[in-house]
Amino acid sequence: MSSDRPAPSASWQESDSATFIDVGRVMIPRRDEIERTIVALVPGKPDAELTVVDIAAGVGWLSKAILARYPRAHALLLDGSDTMLAEAERNLAEYAGRYELRQFRLEDEGWIDALPAPVRCVVSSLAIHHRDAAGKRALYRRLLPALEPGGAVLIADLVQPASPAALRLAAREWDDEVRSQSLELTGTLDAWELFDGDDWNIFDHPDPIDTPSPIADQLDWFREAGYVAADVFWAYAGHAVYGAFRPE
């Protein structure tokens, strides 16, 4: 979902990417908190030389934050939209030579075999919920060998609330946050009206392309794949930052 909502299928059009480049920042609850959380968890000292893979990178905001924090880092940004990749290139212009842009489709897992080696950290924002339970489970399992020892998978994504009460709370918090951020970041309610009018809140308006999974299940899938320290690092409005680490 976003300028950070990558193409989940052929139904996504480049015009959708262009629209959400303009308003996607509003749609993500407390994106600055998400960014700070993930950057703080990237395993490595600030002067470490490391490679980060950004799955469905959108406009590149997460990779940009990591490159700023780690001056010797290199980022591989994967996305299915030419429009998104072009915007990411503009956003990352100051880091020329330290990133690579690559087309991919999340569901075609051949991209995992083509990852550089070794990878210190795999990150993703608002993409993995487009895979069903079996797809997420397989993805986590296949990413583990791509990581160097001590490396991490860190995901910011929608997660499925575990009860009707939690679902209602997540929906209400997401609506409230988008309305507030629309005013704060743009000075108008235009982005909120787009969010509301297009039934963007999947907790109120489920969509077949969106298949978030409960966070407890996902932590179990990490553990069964061989990761350690699987955890939830941040959560609000049905969105969470979670992940796990390859054993040293």
Short mmCIF file of C-alpha atoms in Angstrom, two decimals:
data_model
loop_
_atom_site.label_atom_id
_atom_site.label_comp_id
_atom_site.label_asym_id
_atom_site.label_seq_id
_atom_site.Cartn_x
_atom_site.Cartn_y
_atom_site.Cartn_z
CA MET A 1 0.00 0.00 0.00
CA SER A 2 1.76 3.14 -0.79
CA SER A 3 4.21 5.04 -2.69
CA ASP A 4 5.29 2.34 -0.54
CA ARG A 5 2.61 0.04 -1.90
CA PRO A 6 4.34 -2.18 -4.43
CA ALA A 7 2.63 -3.91 -7.28
CA PRO A 8 1.07 -7.09 -5.89
CA SER A 9 -0.18 -8.35 -9.23
CA ALA A 10 -0.90 -7.44 -12.80
CA SER A 11 -3.89 -5.41 -11.56
CA TRP A 12 -1.53 -2.70 -10.33
CA GLN A 13 -1.01 0.03 -12.89
CA GLU A 14 1.75 2.60 -13.25
CA SER A 15 -0.90 5.29 -12.77
CA ASP A 16 -1.52 3.82 -9.30
CA SER A 17 2.17 4.19 -8.51
CA ALA A 18 2.13 7.82 -9.61
CA THR A 19 -0.87 8.57 -7.42
CA PHE A 20 0.63 7.01 -4.34
CA ILE A 21 3.97 8.68 -4.78
CA ASP A 22 2.01 11.83 -4.02
CA VAL A 23 -0.05 10.58 -1.06
CA GLY A 24 1.54 7.38 0.23
CA ARG A 25 3.43 9.18 2.99
CA VAL A 26 0.10 10.01 4.60
CA MET A 27 -1.24 6.46 4.42
CA ILE A 28 1.37 4.81 6.64
CA PRO A 29 0.74 5.28 10.37
CA ARG A 30 3.74 6.98 12.02
CA ARG A 31 6.20 6.19 9.28
CA ASP A 32 8.98 8.08 11.05
CA GLU A 33 8.69 5.68 13.99
CA ILE A 34 8.81 2.70 11.65
CA GLU A 35 11.89 4.11 9.95
CA ARG A 36 13.72 4.78 13.21
CA THR A 37 12.91 1.31 14.50
CA ILE A 38 14.21 -0.55 11.45
CA VAL A 39 17.34 1.58 11.09
CA ALA A 40 18.19 0.99 14.76
CA LEU A 41 17.85 -2.79 14.31
CA VAL A 42 20.06 -3.23 11.24
CA PRO A 43 22.81 -5.47 12.62
CA GLY A 44 26.13 -3.73 12.36
CA LYS A 45 28.08 -0.77 13.65
CA PRO A 46 27.61 2.58 11.87
CA ASP A 47 30.93 2.18 10.04
CA ALA A 48 30.22 -1.41 8.98
CA GLU A 49 30.40 -2.36 5.32
CA LEU A 50 27.16 -4.21 4.62
CA THR A 51 24.61 -5.04 1.96
CA VAL A 52 20.90 -4.42 2.48
CA VAL A 53 18.12 -5.77 0.27
CA ASP A 54 14.89 -3.75 0.21
CA ILE A 55 11.94 -5.90 -0.93
CA ALA A 56 9.29 -3.87 -2.80
CA ALA A 57 11.20 -0.70 -2.02
CA GLY A 58 8.68 1.75 -3.46
CA VAL A 59 10.17 5.24 -3.54
CA GLY A 60 13.17 4.09 -1.53
CA TRP A 61 12.49 5.89 1.75
CA LEU A 62 13.65 2.99 3.90
CA SER A 63 16.83 2.35 1.93
CA LYS A 64 17.59 6.07 2.01
CA ALA A 65 17.42 6.11 5.80
CA ILE A 66 19.71 3.09 6.05
CA LEU A 67 22.26 4.52 3.60
CA ALA A 68 22.30 7.76 5.60
CA ARG A 69 22.95 5.90 8.86
CA TYR A 70 25.53 3.48 7.44
CA PRO A 71 27.92 5.38 5.14
CA ARG A 72 29.59 2.18 3.91
CA ALA A 73 26.35 0.33 3.22
CA HIS A 74 25.13 -0.71 -0.23
CA ALA A 75 21.42 -1.23 -0.96
CA LEU A 76 19.65 -3.35 -3.56
CA LEU A 77 16.14 -2.01 -4.14
CA LEU A 78 13.62 -4.40 -5.67
CA ASP A 79 10.26 -3.27 -7.01
CA GLY A 80 7.75 -4.24 -9.66
CA SER A 81 6.94 -0.71 -10.82
CA ASP A 82 9.06 1.31 -13.24
CA THR A 83 7.45 4.47 -11.88
CA MET A 84 8.47 3.59 -8.33
CA LEU A 85 12.01 2.70 -9.35
CA ALA A 86 12.38 5.99 -11.22
CA GLU A 87 11.19 7.90 -8.16
CA ALA A 88 13.54 5.89 -5.94
CA GLU A 89 16.44 6.84 -8.21
CA ARG A 90 15.56 10.52 -7.80
CA ASN A 91 15.26 10.15 -4.04
CA LEU A 92 18.61 8.40 -3.76
CA ALA A 93 20.58 10.66 -6.10
CA GLU A 94 22.93 11.77 -3.32
CA TYR A 95 23.91 8.12 -2.74
CA ALA A 96 24.94 7.38 -6.34
CA GLY A 97 27.20 4.35 -6.52
CA ARG A 98 25.83 2.88 -3.30
CA TYR A 99 22.59 1.39 -4.54
CA GLU A 100 21.18 -0.75 -7.33
CA LEU A 101 17.62 -0.77 -8.67
CA ARG A 102 16.17 -4.02 -9.93
CA GLN A 103 12.77 -5.05 -11.33
CA PHE A 104 11.14 -8.06 -9.68
CA ARG A 105 7.86 -9.76 -8.87
CA LEU A 106 7.42 -10.77 -5.25
CA GLU A 107 5.60 -13.97 -6.13
CA ASP A 108 8.32 -15.14 -8.55
CA GLU A 109 10.86 -16.33 -6.04
CA GLY A 110 13.68 -16.67 -8.54
CA TRP A 111 14.77 -13.19 -7.43
CA ILE A 112 16.01 -14.73 -4.18
CA ASP A 113 18.54 -16.86 -6.06
CA ALA A 114 19.91 -13.71 -7.72
CA LEU A 115 20.60 -11.81 -4.49
CA PRO A 116 24.14 -10.61 -3.86
CA ALA A 117 26.22 -12.43 -1.27
CA PRO A 118 26.51 -11.94 1.56
CA VAL A 119 23.39 -10.01 2.62
CA ARG A 120 23.50 -8.42 6.05
CA CYS A 121 19.89 -7.36 6.22
CA VAL A 122 16.67 -7.82 4.27
CA VAL A 123 14.05 -5.14 4.87
CA SER A 124 10.56 -4.58 3.51
CA SER A 125 7.73 -2.12 3.97
CA LEU A 126 4.08 -2.94 3.31
CA ALA A 127 4.57 -5.73 0.81
CA ILE A 128 4.76 -9.13 2.46
CA HIS A 129 1.05 -9.13 3.30
CA HIS A 130 0.43 -9.69 -0.41
CA ARG A 131 1.70 -13.26 0.06
CA ASP A 132 -0.62 -15.79 1.65
CA ALA A 133 0.36 -17.78 4.74
CA ALA A 134 2.17 -20.47 2.76
CA GLY A 135 3.94 -17.82 0.67
CA LYS A 136 5.20 -15.94 3.73
CA ARG A 137 6.35 -19.13 5.38
CA ALA A 138 8.27 -20.18 2.27
CA LEU A 139 9.75 -16.70 1.82
CA TYR A 140 11.17 -16.59 5.33
CA ARG A 141 12.64 -20.07 4.90
CA ARG A 142 14.28 -19.19 1.57
CA LEU A 143 15.73 -15.90 2.80
CA LEU A 144 17.66 -17.46 5.68
CA PRO A 145 20.51 -18.94 3.56
CA ALA A 146 20.93 -15.58 1.80
CA LEU A 147 21.84 -13.91 5.09
CA GLU A 148 25.30 -13.85 6.56
CA PRO A 149 25.57 -15.12 10.15
CA GLY A 150 24.02 -12.54 12.46
CA GLY A 151 22.05 -11.00 9.60
CA ALA A 152 18.40 -10.02 9.90
CA VAL A 153 15.06 -9.91 8.17
CA LEU A 154 13.18 -6.79 9.31
CA ILE A 155 9.64 -6.22 8.06
CA ALA A 156 7.18 -3.35 8.44
CA ASP A 157 3.76 -4.55 7.38
CA LEU A 158 0.08 -4.96 8.01
CA VAL A 159 -0.68 -7.85 10.35
CA GLN A 160 -3.97 -9.59 10.99
CA PRO A 161 -5.51 -8.73 14.39
CA ALA A 162 -6.26 -11.85 16.42
CA SER A 163 -9.75 -10.90 17.63
CA PRO A 164 -12.77 -8.91 16.44
CA ALA A 165 -12.08 -6.28 19.11
CA ALA A 166 -8.47 -5.90 18.00
CA LEU A 167 -9.62 -5.68 14.37
CA ARG A 168 -12.01 -2.83 15.19
CA LEU A 169 -9.29 -1.04 17.15
CA ALA A 170 -6.77 -1.35 14.31
CA ALA A 171 -9.27 -0.03 11.77
CA ARG A 172 -10.20 2.95 13.94
CA GLU A 173 -6.59 3.82 14.76
CA TRP A 174 -5.59 3.65 11.11
CA ASP A 175 -8.43 5.93 10.05
CA ASP A 176 -7.66 8.41 12.82
CA GLU A 177 -3.95 8.46 12.00
CA VAL A 178 -4.44 9.03 8.27
CA ARG A 179 -6.91 11.83 8.94
CA SER A 180 -4.47 13.47 11.34
CA GLN A 181 -1.46 13.01 9.04
CA SER A 182 -3.36 14.35 6.06
CA LEU A 183 -3.81 17.64 7.89
CA GLU A 184 -0.34 17.64 9.43
CA LEU A 185 1.63 16.76 6.30
CA THR A 186 -0.43 18.37 3.54
CA GLY A 187 -2.60 20.97 5.26
CA THR A 188 -5.76 19.48 3.75
CA LEU A 189 -7.97 16.42 4.08
CA ASP A 190 -7.55 15.49 0.41
CA ALA A 191 -5.34 12.48 1.12
CA TRP A 192 -7.68 11.32 3.87
CA GLU A 193 -10.63 11.59 1.50
CA LEU A 194 -8.78 9.48 -1.07
CA PHE A 195 -7.93 6.89 1.59
CA ASP A 196 -11.51 6.78 2.82
CA GLY A 197 -13.19 7.00 -0.57
CA ASP A 198 -11.05 4.22 -2.08
CA ASP A 199 -11.71 1.87 0.87
CA TRP A 200 -7.97 1.81 1.62
CA ASN A 201 -8.44 0.51 5.16
CA ILE A 202 -8.41 -3.25 4.59
CA PHE A 203 -9.50 -3.95 8.16
CA ASP A 204 -12.84 -2.36 7.29
CA HIS A 205 -12.77 -3.26 3.59
CA PRO A 206 -11.00 -6.59 2.96
CA ASP A 207 -9.49 -7.09 -0.49
CA PRO A 208 -8.43 -10.45 -1.96
CA ILE A 209 -4.97 -9.10 -2.82
CA ASP A 210 -4.32 -8.33 0.86
CA THR A 211 -3.64 -11.40 3.03
CA PRO A 212 -2.08 -10.22 6.30
CA SER A 213 -1.22 -12.96 8.77
CA PRO A 214 -1.30 -12.90 12.58
CA ILE A 215 1.99 -11.78 14.05
CA ALA A 216 2.21 -14.83 16.33
CA ASP A 217 2.08 -17.13 13.30
CA GLN A 218 4.81 -15.21 11.53
CA LEU A 219 7.15 -15.35 14.51
CA ASP A 220 6.58 -19.11 14.60
CA TRP A 221 7.44 -19.35 10.89
CA PHE A 222 10.73 -17.54 11.51
CA ARG A 223 11.61 -19.88 14.36
CA GLU A 224 10.75 -23.05 12.47
CA ALA A 225 12.91 -21.84 9.56
CA GLY A 226 15.92 -21.59 11.88
CA TYR A 227 16.01 -17.93 12.85
CA VAL A 228 16.59 -16.73 16.41
CA ALA A 229 15.33 -13.76 18.43
CA ALA A 230 12.09 -13.48 16.45
CA ASP A 231 10.24 -10.50 17.89
CA VAL A 232 7.81 -7.62 17.43
CA PHE A 233 9.69 -4.33 17.73
CA TRP A 234 6.89 -1.81 17.13
CA ALA A 235 3.13 -2.00 16.55
CA TYR A 236 0.26 0.44 16.01
CA ALA A 237 -2.97 0.59 14.02
CA GLY A 238 -2.66 -2.94 12.66
CA HIS A 239 0.87 -2.26 11.41
CA ALA A 240 3.97 -3.80 12.96
CA VAL A 241 7.73 -3.97 12.67
CA TYR A 242 8.87 -7.52 13.30
CA GLY A 243 11.61 -9.89 12.25
CA ALA A 244 14.35 -12.28 13.26
CA PHE A 245 18.06 -12.99 12.95
CA ARG A 246 20.21 -15.72 11.47
CA PRO A 247 22.24 -17.40 14.21
CA GLU A 248 25.86 -16.20 14.47
#
